[in-house]
Amino acid sequence: MVPFLRILGIETSCDETAAAVVERDAEGRSRILSDVVLSQLDEHSAYGGVVPEIAARAHVEALDELIEQALARANVSLDDVDAIAATSGPGLIGGLLVGLMTGKAIARAAGKPLYAVNHLEGHALTARLTDGLSFPYLMLLVSGGHTQLILVRGVGQYERWGTTIDDALGEAFDKTAKLLGLPYPGGPAVERMARDGNPDRFAFPRPLVGEARLDFSFSGLKTAVRQAAQEIAPLSDQDVADICASFQKAISRTLKDRIGRGLQRFKTEFPLTGEKPALVVAGGVAANLELRGTLQALCDKNGFRFIAPPLSLCTDNAVMIAWAGLERMATGAAPDTLDVQPRSRWPLDSKAETLIGFGKRGAKA
Ligand code: KG4
Ligand code: ZN
């Protein structure tokens, strides 16, 4: 038996305003009672990226109503929730302030505990909500701001095994799209073009392949794409398609090598876990079918389960924040005090060193 818990979650760390209600009953069955997300994509797309001031203002305008919607759809009132969980980092400071202050105000007014949640912890624990996964497992977070391979040992116990030393993977997609004249966000556009392209036309670099460390690097790839595009300009649609396909192939090969090594390390460190080990993927780039295929094949080959939560829970949402708050509360952890501050940088693994260029955008996760 576990305690029955129902949590209201709030997420405002980047360009999605979100609120959700999640519960877990005494038998350990979890349910998403509501999941409301308002994307600000249209407001930022003209600028080719997220504009922090626009994001913060949009959160202020939307959040109150989204929280009301989340409660109404869940058919509960504030009295019926056990705690409020709000993202307090990492991310854009303006947005974090809006969500955390709102969370504090509600917690104070309703007399409920507040959990200030690390956004990355939300991504890391989602697979326990969707798939009932037990610890330990590996998580690959591939989004616009992060590319990290994380060992999830338990609630609050994370070890970063690898991270990008320059651009995040989503950022590499976005920058490549931009220099090819494709729309923002770049990932879906590059994937679409790549379908009709020849992946063998350009031999793009596969940075860090073969190295024992588990880090990633994508800025050289972007530079190689720029050079190739300049050499054959003006670009036909076929040229763009071929570049996109070759770019994706280079990324697939890189991930195969990097993650393959991570799986081996996991098997060495946890040889005796009874269950089949698992790799979980999260973040917007997890939408990419070619990369999913690569990871699935890699997991099959290495005897791992490959777990990709539904896309709406891979990208930014408040369900994962509510869930992370619930997991923390269930461990008996003390709630945060109302003077907790938002943190634009907040590594999951506090012992991991900051790598050059890591989190340059410092915003998205
Ligand atoms: O997790 P997410 O929705 O937002 C944050 O970064 O927080 O991830 C967005 C990133 C963008 O860089 C976008 O280009 C990328 O995910 N993305 C994709 C695809 N769909 C979204 N990248 C590759 N292929 C896709 N199909
Ligand atoms: Zn995220």
CSV table of C-alpha atoms and ligand atoms in Angstrom, one decimal:
chain,number,residue,atom,x,y,z
A,1,MET,CA,0.0,0.0,0.0
A,2,VAL,CA,1.2,3.5,-0.8
A,3,PRO,CA,-0.5,6.8,0.2
A,4,PHE,CA,-3.2,8.1,-2.1
A,5,LEU,CA,-1.8,11.3,-3.6
A,6,ARG,CA,-3.2,13.9,-6.0
A,7,ILE,CA,-1.0,16.7,-7.2
A,8,LEU,CA,-1.5,19.9,-9.3
A,9,GLY,CA,1.5,20.5,-11.6
A,10,ILE,CA,2.6,23.8,-13.2
A,11,GLU,CA,5.1,24.1,-16.0
A,12,THR,CA,6.4,27.4,-17.5
A,13,SER,CA,10.2,26.9,-18.0
A,14,CYS,CA,10.2,27.6,-21.8
A,15,ASP,CA,7.6,28.1,-24.4
A,16,GLU,CA,4.8,25.9,-23.2
A,17,THR,CA,2.4,27.0,-20.5
A,18,ALA,CA,1.0,23.9,-18.9
A,19,ALA,CA,-1.1,22.7,-15.9
A,20,ALA,CA,-2.1,19.2,-15.0
A,21,VAL,CA,-3.6,17.0,-12.3
A,22,VAL,CA,-2.2,13.5,-11.6
A,23,GLU,CA,-3.0,11.0,-8.9
A,24,ARG,CA,-1.8,7.7,-7.6
A,25,ASP,CA,-4.1,5.4,-5.6
A,26,ALA,CA,-3.3,3.2,-2.7
A,27,GLU,CA,-2.7,0.2,-5.0
A,28,GLY,CA,-0.1,2.2,-6.9
A,29,ARG,CA,-2.2,2.8,-9.9
A,30,SER,CA,-1.5,6.2,-11.5
A,31,ARG,CA,-3.9,8.3,-13.5
A,32,ILE,CA,-3.6,11.6,-15.5
A,33,LEU,CA,-6.8,13.5,-14.6
A,34,SER,CA,-6.0,16.4,-16.8
A,35,ASP,CA,-3.2,17.6,-19.1
A,36,VAL,CA,-3.5,21.2,-20.5
A,37,VAL,CA,-0.7,22.6,-22.6
A,38,LEU,CA,-0.7,25.9,-24.5
A,39,SER,CA,2.2,26.1,-27.0
A,40,GLN,CA,3.6,29.6,-27.8
A,41,LEU,CA,5.1,28.3,-31.0
A,42,ASP,CA,3.2,30.8,-33.2
A,43,GLU,CA,4.4,33.7,-31.1
A,44,HIS,CA,8.1,32.8,-31.4
A,45,SER,CA,8.3,31.3,-34.9
A,46,ALA,CA,8.7,34.6,-36.7
A,47,TYR,CA,12.0,35.1,-34.7
A,48,GLY,CA,13.4,31.6,-35.4
A,49,GLY,CA,13.6,30.7,-31.7
A,50,VAL,CA,12.2,31.4,-28.3
A,51,VAL,CA,12.2,35.1,-27.2
A,52,PRO,CA,12.4,35.1,-23.4
A,53,GLU,CA,10.4,38.3,-22.8
A,54,ILE,CA,7.6,37.2,-25.1
A,55,ALA,CA,7.5,33.8,-23.4
A,56,ALA,CA,7.3,35.3,-19.9
A,57,ARG,CA,4.4,37.6,-20.9
A,58,ALA,CA,2.5,34.8,-22.6
A,59,HIS,CA,2.8,32.7,-19.4
A,60,VAL,CA,1.4,35.5,-17.3
A,61,GLU,CA,-1.5,35.9,-19.6
A,62,ALA,CA,-2.4,32.2,-19.9
A,63,LEU,CA,-1.5,30.5,-16.7
A,64,ASP,CA,-4.4,31.3,-14.3
A,65,GLU,CA,-6.9,30.2,-16.8
A,66,LEU,CA,-5.0,27.0,-17.7
A,67,ILE,CA,-4.8,26.0,-14.0
A,68,GLU,CA,-8.6,26.5,-13.8
A,69,GLN,CA,-9.0,24.4,-16.9
A,70,ALA,CA,-6.8,21.7,-15.5
A,71,LEU,CA,-8.8,21.5,-12.2
A,72,ALA,CA,-12.1,21.6,-14.1
A,73,ARG,CA,-11.2,18.9,-16.5
A,74,ALA,CA,-10.0,16.8,-13.6
A,75,ASN,CA,-13.3,17.5,-11.9
A,76,VAL,CA,-11.5,18.5,-8.7
A,77,SER,CA,-11.1,21.7,-6.6
A,78,LEU,CA,-7.9,22.9,-4.9
A,79,ASP,CA,-9.3,21.3,-1.7
A,80,ASP,CA,-9.0,17.9,-3.4
A,81,VAL,CA,-5.3,18.1,-4.2
A,82,ASP,CA,-2.6,17.2,-1.7
A,83,ALA,CA,0.2,19.5,-3.0
A,84,ILE,CA,1.2,21.9,-5.7
A,85,ALA,CA,4.3,21.1,-7.9
A,86,ALA,CA,5.8,23.9,-10.0
A,87,THR,CA,8.9,23.9,-12.2
A,88,SER,CA,11.5,26.0,-10.6
A,89,GLY,CA,14.4,25.3,-13.1
A,90,PRO,CA,16.3,25.0,-15.3
A,91,GLY,CA,14.9,27.3,-17.9
A,92,LEU,CA,14.1,30.9,-18.8
A,93,ILE,CA,14.1,32.9,-15.6
A,94,GLY,CA,11.0,35.0,-16.5
A,95,GLY,CA,8.8,32.1,-17.2
A,96,LEU,CA,10.1,30.2,-14.1
A,97,LEU,CA,9.2,33.2,-11.9
A,98,VAL,CA,5.7,33.3,-13.3
A,99,GLY,CA,5.0,29.6,-12.7
A,100,LEU,CA,6.8,29.3,-9.3
A,101,MET,CA,5.2,32.5,-7.9
A,102,THR,CA,1.8,31.2,-9.0
A,103,GLY,CA,2.5,27.9,-7.4
A,104,LYS,CA,3.6,29.6,-4.2
A,105,ALA,CA,0.5,31.8,-4.1
A,106,ILE,CA,-1.9,28.9,-4.6
A,107,ALA,CA,0.0,26.8,-2.0
A,108,ARG,CA,-0.3,29.6,0.5
A,109,ALA,CA,-3.9,30.4,-0.2
A,110,ALA,CA,-5.1,26.8,-0.2
A,111,GLY,CA,-2.8,25.8,2.7
A,112,LYS,CA,-1.1,23.0,0.6
A,113,PRO,CA,2.5,22.0,0.5
A,114,LEU,CA,4.6,23.2,-2.4
A,115,TYR,CA,7.2,21.1,-4.3
A,116,ALA,CA,9.6,23.1,-6.5
A,117,VAL,CA,10.5,20.7,-9.2
A,118,ASN,CA,13.5,20.3,-11.5
A,119,HIS,CA,12.2,20.2,-15.0
A,120,LEU,CA,14.7,17.5,-16.0
A,121,GLU,CA,13.5,15.4,-13.1
A,122,GLY,CA,10.1,15.6,-14.6
A,123,HIS,CA,11.4,14.2,-17.9
A,124,ALA,CA,13.5,11.6,-16.0
A,125,LEU,CA,10.6,10.1,-14.0
A,126,THR,CA,7.8,10.2,-16.7
A,127,ALA,CA,8.4,6.6,-17.7
A,128,ARG,CA,7.5,5.4,-14.2
A,129,LEU,CA,4.1,7.0,-14.7
A,130,THR,CA,3.5,5.7,-18.2
A,131,ASP,CA,5.2,2.3,-18.0
A,132,GLY,CA,5.6,1.6,-14.3
A,133,LEU,CA,9.3,1.3,-14.8
A,134,SER,CA,11.4,0.4,-11.7
A,135,PHE,CA,14.9,1.8,-10.9
A,136,PRO,CA,17.6,1.8,-12.1
A,137,TYR,CA,17.3,2.7,-15.8
A,138,LEU,CA,18.9,4.9,-18.4
A,139,MET,CA,17.3,8.0,-19.8
A,140,LEU,CA,18.3,9.9,-23.0
A,141,LEU,CA,17.0,13.4,-23.0
A,142,VAL,CA,17.1,15.0,-26.5
A,143,SER,CA,15.5,18.4,-26.7
A,144,GLY,CA,16.1,21.9,-27.9
A,145,GLY,CA,18.3,22.7,-24.9
A,146,HIS,CA,19.7,19.4,-23.7
A,147,THR,CA,21.3,16.2,-24.9
A,148,GLN,CA,22.0,14.1,-21.9
A,149,LEU,CA,22.4,10.4,-21.0
A,150,ILE,CA,21.3,10.0,-17.4
A,151,LEU,CA,21.4,7.1,-15.0
A,152,VAL,CA,18.2,7.2,-13.0
A,153,ARG,CA,18.9,5.4,-9.7
A,154,GLY,CA,15.9,6.5,-7.7
A,155,VAL,CA,13.9,9.6,-6.9
A,156,GLY,CA,16.4,12.4,-6.5
A,157,GLN,CA,19.3,10.1,-7.5
A,158,TYR,CA,20.7,11.0,-10.9
A,159,GLU,CA,24.0,10.5,-12.5
A,160,ARG,CA,24.9,12.2,-15.7
A,161,TRP,CA,26.8,9.8,-17.9
A,162,GLY,CA,27.0,12.0,-21.0
A,163,THR,CA,26.1,15.5,-22.2
A,164,THR,CA,26.7,17.7,-25.2
A,165,ILE,CA,29.9,19.7,-25.1
A,166,ASP,CA,28.4,22.3,-27.5
A,167,ASP,CA,25.0,22.3,-29.2
A,168,ALA,CA,22.0,20.3,-28.1
A,169,LEU,CA,20.7,17.9,-30.6
A,170,GLY,CA,17.4,19.8,-31.2
A,171,GLU,CA,19.4,22.9,-31.6
A,172,ALA,CA,21.5,21.2,-34.3
A,173,PHE,CA,18.3,20.4,-36.1
A,174,ASP,CA,17.0,23.9,-35.7
A,175,LYS,CA,20.3,25.6,-36.9
A,176,THR,CA,20.6,23.2,-39.8
A,177,ALA,CA,17.0,23.9,-40.9
A,178,LYS,CA,17.7,27.6,-40.6
A,179,LEU,CA,20.7,27.6,-42.9
A,180,LEU,CA,18.8,25.5,-45.4
A,181,GLY,CA,15.9,28.0,-45.4
A,182,LEU,CA,13.5,25.6,-43.7
A,183,PRO,CA,11.0,26.8,-41.1
A,184,TYR,CA,11.3,26.8,-37.2
A,185,PRO,CA,11.2,24.5,-35.4
A,186,GLY,CA,13.7,22.7,-37.6
A,187,GLY,CA,13.4,19.1,-36.5
A,188,PRO,CA,10.1,18.2,-38.1
A,189,ALA,CA,11.1,20.2,-41.3
A,190,VAL,CA,14.5,18.4,-41.6
A,191,GLU,CA,12.8,15.0,-41.0
A,192,ARG,CA,10.2,15.7,-43.7
A,193,MET,CA,12.8,16.7,-46.3
A,194,ALA,CA,15.1,13.8,-45.4
A,195,ARG,CA,12.4,11.3,-46.5
A,196,ASP,CA,13.1,12.0,-50.2
A,197,GLY,CA,16.8,12.5,-49.8
A,198,ASN,CA,19.9,10.4,-50.4
A,199,PRO,CA,21.6,9.7,-47.0
A,200,ASP,CA,24.8,8.7,-48.7
A,201,ARG,CA,25.4,11.8,-50.8
A,202,PHE,CA,27.3,13.7,-48.1
A,203,ALA,CA,29.7,12.2,-45.6
A,204,PHE,CA,29.2,14.4,-42.6
A,205,PRO,CA,31.3,14.0,-39.5
A,206,ARG,CA,30.3,11.8,-36.6
A,207,PRO,CA,31.9,13.6,-33.7
A,208,LEU,CA,33.3,11.7,-30.7
A,209,VAL,CA,32.5,8.4,-32.3
A,210,GLY,CA,34.9,5.7,-31.0
A,211,GLU,CA,35.7,7.7,-27.8
A,212,ALA,CA,35.2,6.0,-24.4
A,213,ARG,CA,33.6,9.1,-22.8
A,214,LEU,CA,29.8,9.2,-23.3
A,215,ASP,CA,29.5,12.9,-24.3
A,216,PHE,CA,28.1,14.3,-27.5
A,217,SER,CA,29.1,17.1,-29.9
A,218,PHE,CA,27.0,18.5,-32.7
A,219,SER,CA,28.5,21.9,-33.7
A,220,GLY,CA,31.0,20.4,-36.1
A,221,LEU,CA,28.2,18.7,-37.9
A,222,LYS,CA,26.3,21.9,-38.3
A,223,THR,CA,29.5,23.6,-39.7
A,224,ALA,CA,29.9,20.7,-42.2
A,225,VAL,CA,26.3,21.2,-43.4
A,226,ARG,CA,27.0,24.9,-43.9
A,227,GLN,CA,30.1,24.2,-46.0
A,228,ALA,CA,28.4,21.5,-48.1
A,229,ALA,CA,25.5,23.9,-48.7
A,230,GLN,CA,27.8,26.7,-49.7
A,231,GLU,CA,29.7,24.5,-52.1
A,232,ILE,CA,26.7,23.5,-54.1
A,233,ALA,CA,24.6,26.6,-53.8
A,234,PRO,CA,22.1,27.5,-55.1
A,235,LEU,CA,20.3,24.6,-53.6
A,236,SER,CA,17.6,22.6,-55.4
A,237,ASP,CA,14.9,20.9,-53.3
A,238,GLN,CA,16.7,17.6,-54.0
A,239,ASP,CA,20.0,19.1,-52.7
A,240,VAL,CA,18.2,20.1,-49.5
A,241,ALA,CA,16.6,16.7,-49.2
A,242,ASP,CA,20.0,15.0,-49.6
A,243,ILE,CA,21.7,17.2,-47.0
A,244,CYS,CA,18.9,16.5,-44.5
A,245,ALA,CA,19.0,12.8,-45.1
A,246,SER,CA,22.8,12.8,-44.8
A,247,PHE,CA,22.6,14.9,-41.7
A,248,GLN,CA,20.1,12.5,-40.0
A,249,LYS,CA,22.3,9.5,-41.0
A,250,ALA,CA,25.3,11.1,-39.3
A,251,ILE,CA,23.3,11.7,-36.2
A,252,SER,CA,21.9,8.2,-36.2
A,253,ARG,CA,25.4,6.7,-36.4
A,254,THR,CA,26.6,9.0,-33.7
A,255,LEU,CA,23.8,8.0,-31.3
A,256,LYS,CA,24.3,4.4,-32.1
A,257,ASP,CA,27.9,4.6,-31.0
A,258,ARG,CA,27.4,6.9,-28.0
A,259,ILE,CA,24.3,5.2,-26.6
A,260,GLY,CA,25.6,1.8,-27.5
A,261,ARG,CA,28.5,2.4,-25.1
A,262,GLY,CA,26.1,3.7,-22.5
A,263,LEU,CA,24.1,0.5,-22.7
A,264,GLN,CA,27.3,-1.5,-22.3
A,265,ARG,CA,28.3,0.5,-19.2
A,266,PHE,CA,24.9,0.0,-17.7
A,267,LYS,CA,25.2,-3.8,-18.2
A,268,THR,CA,28.6,-3.7,-16.5
A,269,GLU,CA,27.4,-1.7,-13.5
A,270,PHE,CA,24.1,-3.5,-13.0
A,271,PRO,CA,24.8,-7.1,-14.1
A,272,LEU,CA,22.3,-8.6,-11.7
A,273,THR,CA,19.1,-6.7,-12.2
A,274,GLY,CA,16.3,-9.2,-12.6
A,275,GLU,CA,14.2,-7.3,-15.1
A,276,LYS,CA,15.3,-6.6,-18.7
A,277,PRO,CA,17.2,-3.2,-18.5
A,278,ALA,CA,15.5,-0.2,-20.1
A,279,LEU,CA,16.4,2.9,-22.0
A,280,VAL,CA,13.9,5.7,-21.9
A,281,VAL,CA,13.9,8.6,-24.4
A,282,ALA,CA,12.4,12.0,-23.8
A,283,GLY,CA,12.4,15.5,-25.4
A,284,GLY,CA,11.1,16.8,-28.6
A,285,VAL,CA,13.7,15.1,-30.8
A,286,ALA,CA,12.3,11.8,-29.7
A,287,ALA,CA,9.6,12.5,-32.3
A,288,ASN,CA,12.1,11.7,-35.0
A,289,LEU,CA,11.2,8.4,-36.5
A,290,GLU,CA,14.6,7.6,-37.9
A,291,LEU,CA,16.2,8.2,-34.5
A,292,ARG,CA,13.6,6.2,-32.8
A,293,GLY,CA,14.3,3.3,-35.2
A,294,THR,CA,18.0,3.6,-34.5
A,295,LEU,CA,17.5,3.5,-30.7
A,296,GLN,CA,14.9,0.6,-31.0
A,297,ALA,CA,17.3,-1.5,-33.0
A,298,LEU,CA,20.2,-0.7,-30.7
A,299,CYS,CA,18.1,-1.7,-27.7
A,300,ASP,CA,17.0,-4.9,-29.4
A,301,LYS,CA,20.6,-5.8,-30.1
A,302,ASN,CA,21.7,-5.2,-26.5
A,303,GLY,CA,18.8,-6.8,-24.8
A,304,PHE,CA,17.2,-3.6,-23.5
A,305,ARG,CA,13.6,-2.4,-23.5
A,306,PHE,CA,13.2,0.8,-25.4
A,307,ILE,CA,10.6,3.0,-23.8
A,308,ALA,CA,9.3,6.1,-25.6
A,309,PRO,CA,6.4,7.6,-23.7
A,310,PRO,CA,3.6,9.2,-25.8
A,311,LEU,CA,5.0,12.2,-27.6
A,312,SER,CA,2.8,14.6,-25.6
A,313,LEU,CA,4.6,13.4,-22.5
A,314,CYS,CA,8.0,13.4,-24.1
A,315,THR,CA,7.8,17.1,-24.9
A,316,ASP,CA,7.2,19.8,-22.3
A,317,ASN,CA,4.1,19.3,-20.2
A,318,ALA,CA,2.8,19.7,-16.6
A,319,VAL,CA,1.9,16.0,-16.1
A,320,MET,CA,5.6,15.2,-15.6
A,321,ILE,CA,6.0,18.0,-13.1
A,322,ALA,CA,2.9,16.9,-11.1
A,323,TRP,CA,4.3,13.3,-11.2
A,324,ALA,CA,7.8,14.3,-10.1
A,325,GLY,CA,6.2,16.2,-7.2
A,326,LEU,CA,4.1,13.1,-6.4
A,327,GLU,CA,7.1,10.9,-6.4
A,328,ARG,CA,8.9,13.2,-4.1
A,329,MET,CA,6.0,13.6,-1.7
A,330,ALA,CA,5.6,9.8,-1.7
A,331,THR,CA,9.2,9.4,-0.5
A,332,GLY,CA,8.4,11.5,2.5
A,333,ALA,CA,10.6,14.3,1.4
A,334,ALA,CA,9.8,17.7,3.1
A,335,PRO,CA,8.1,20.2,0.8
A,336,ASP,CA,9.9,23.4,-0.2
A,337,THR,CA,9.5,26.6,1.8
A,338,LEU,CA,7.8,29.6,0.2
A,339,ASP,CA,11.1,31.4,-0.2
A,340,VAL,CA,12.4,28.8,-2.7
A,341,GLN,CA,13.9,30.6,-5.7
A,342,PRO,CA,13.8,29.8,-9.4
A,343,ARG,CA,17.1,28.6,-11.0
A,344,SER,CA,17.9,29.2,-14.6
A,345,ARG,CA,20.6,26.5,-14.3
A,346,TRP,CA,20.0,23.4,-12.2
A,347,PRO,CA,21.8,20.3,-13.2
A,348,LEU,CA,20.1,17.0,-12.2
A,349,ASP,CA,23.5,15.6,-11.2
A,350,SER,CA,25.1,18.3,-9.0
A,351,LYS,CA,28.4,16.4,-9.0
A,352,ALA,CA,28.7,16.5,-12.8
A,353,GLU,CA,31.0,19.2,-14.1
A,354,THR,CA,29.7,22.0,-16.4
A,355,LEU,CA,31.1,21.4,-19.8
A,356,ILE,CA,32.1,24.2,-22.2
A,357,GLY,CA,29.1,25.4,-24.1
A,358,PHE,CA,26.7,23.2,-22.3
A,359,GLY,CA,23.3,24.8,-21.8
A,360,LYS,CA,24.4,27.9,-23.8
A,361,ARG,CA,20.8,28.7,-24.4
A,362,GLY,CA,20.3,27.6,-20.8
A,363,ALA,CA,16.6,27.6,-21.5
A,364,LYS,CA,15.0,24.6,-23.0
A,365,ALA,CA,15.0,21.1,-21.7
B,1,KG4,O1,11.3,19.1,-25.9
B,1,KG4,P1,11.0,20.1,-26.9
B,1,KG4,O2,9.6,20.1,-27.4
B,1,KG4,O3,11.2,21.5,-26.3
B,1,KG4,C1,12.3,21.9,-25.6
B,1,KG4,O4,13.4,21.9,-26.2
B,1,KG4,O5,12.1,22.1,-24.4
B,1,KG4,O6,12.0,20.0,-28.0
B,1,KG4,C2,12.0,20.9,-29.1
B,1,KG4,C3,13.1,20.4,-30.0
B,1,KG4,C4,13.3,21.4,-31.2
B,1,KG4,O7,14.7,21.7,-31.3
B,1,KG4,C5,12.8,20.7,-32.4
B,1,KG4,O8,13.4,21.0,-33.6
B,1,KG4,C6,13.1,19.2,-32.0
B,1,KG4,O9,12.8,19.2,-30.6
B,1,KG4,N1,12.2,18.3,-32.8
B,1,KG4,C7,12.6,17.4,-33.6
B,1,KG4,C8,11.5,16.8,-34.2
B,1,KG4,N2,10.4,17.3,-33.6
B,1,KG4,C9,10.8,18.3,-32.8
B,1,KG4,N3,13.9,17.1,-34.0
B,1,KG4,C10,14.0,16.1,-34.9
B,1,KG4,N4,13.0,15.5,-35.5
B,1,KG4,C11,11.7,15.8,-35.2
B,1,KG4,N5,10.7,15.2,-35.8
B,2,ZN,ZN,11.8,19.7,-21.5
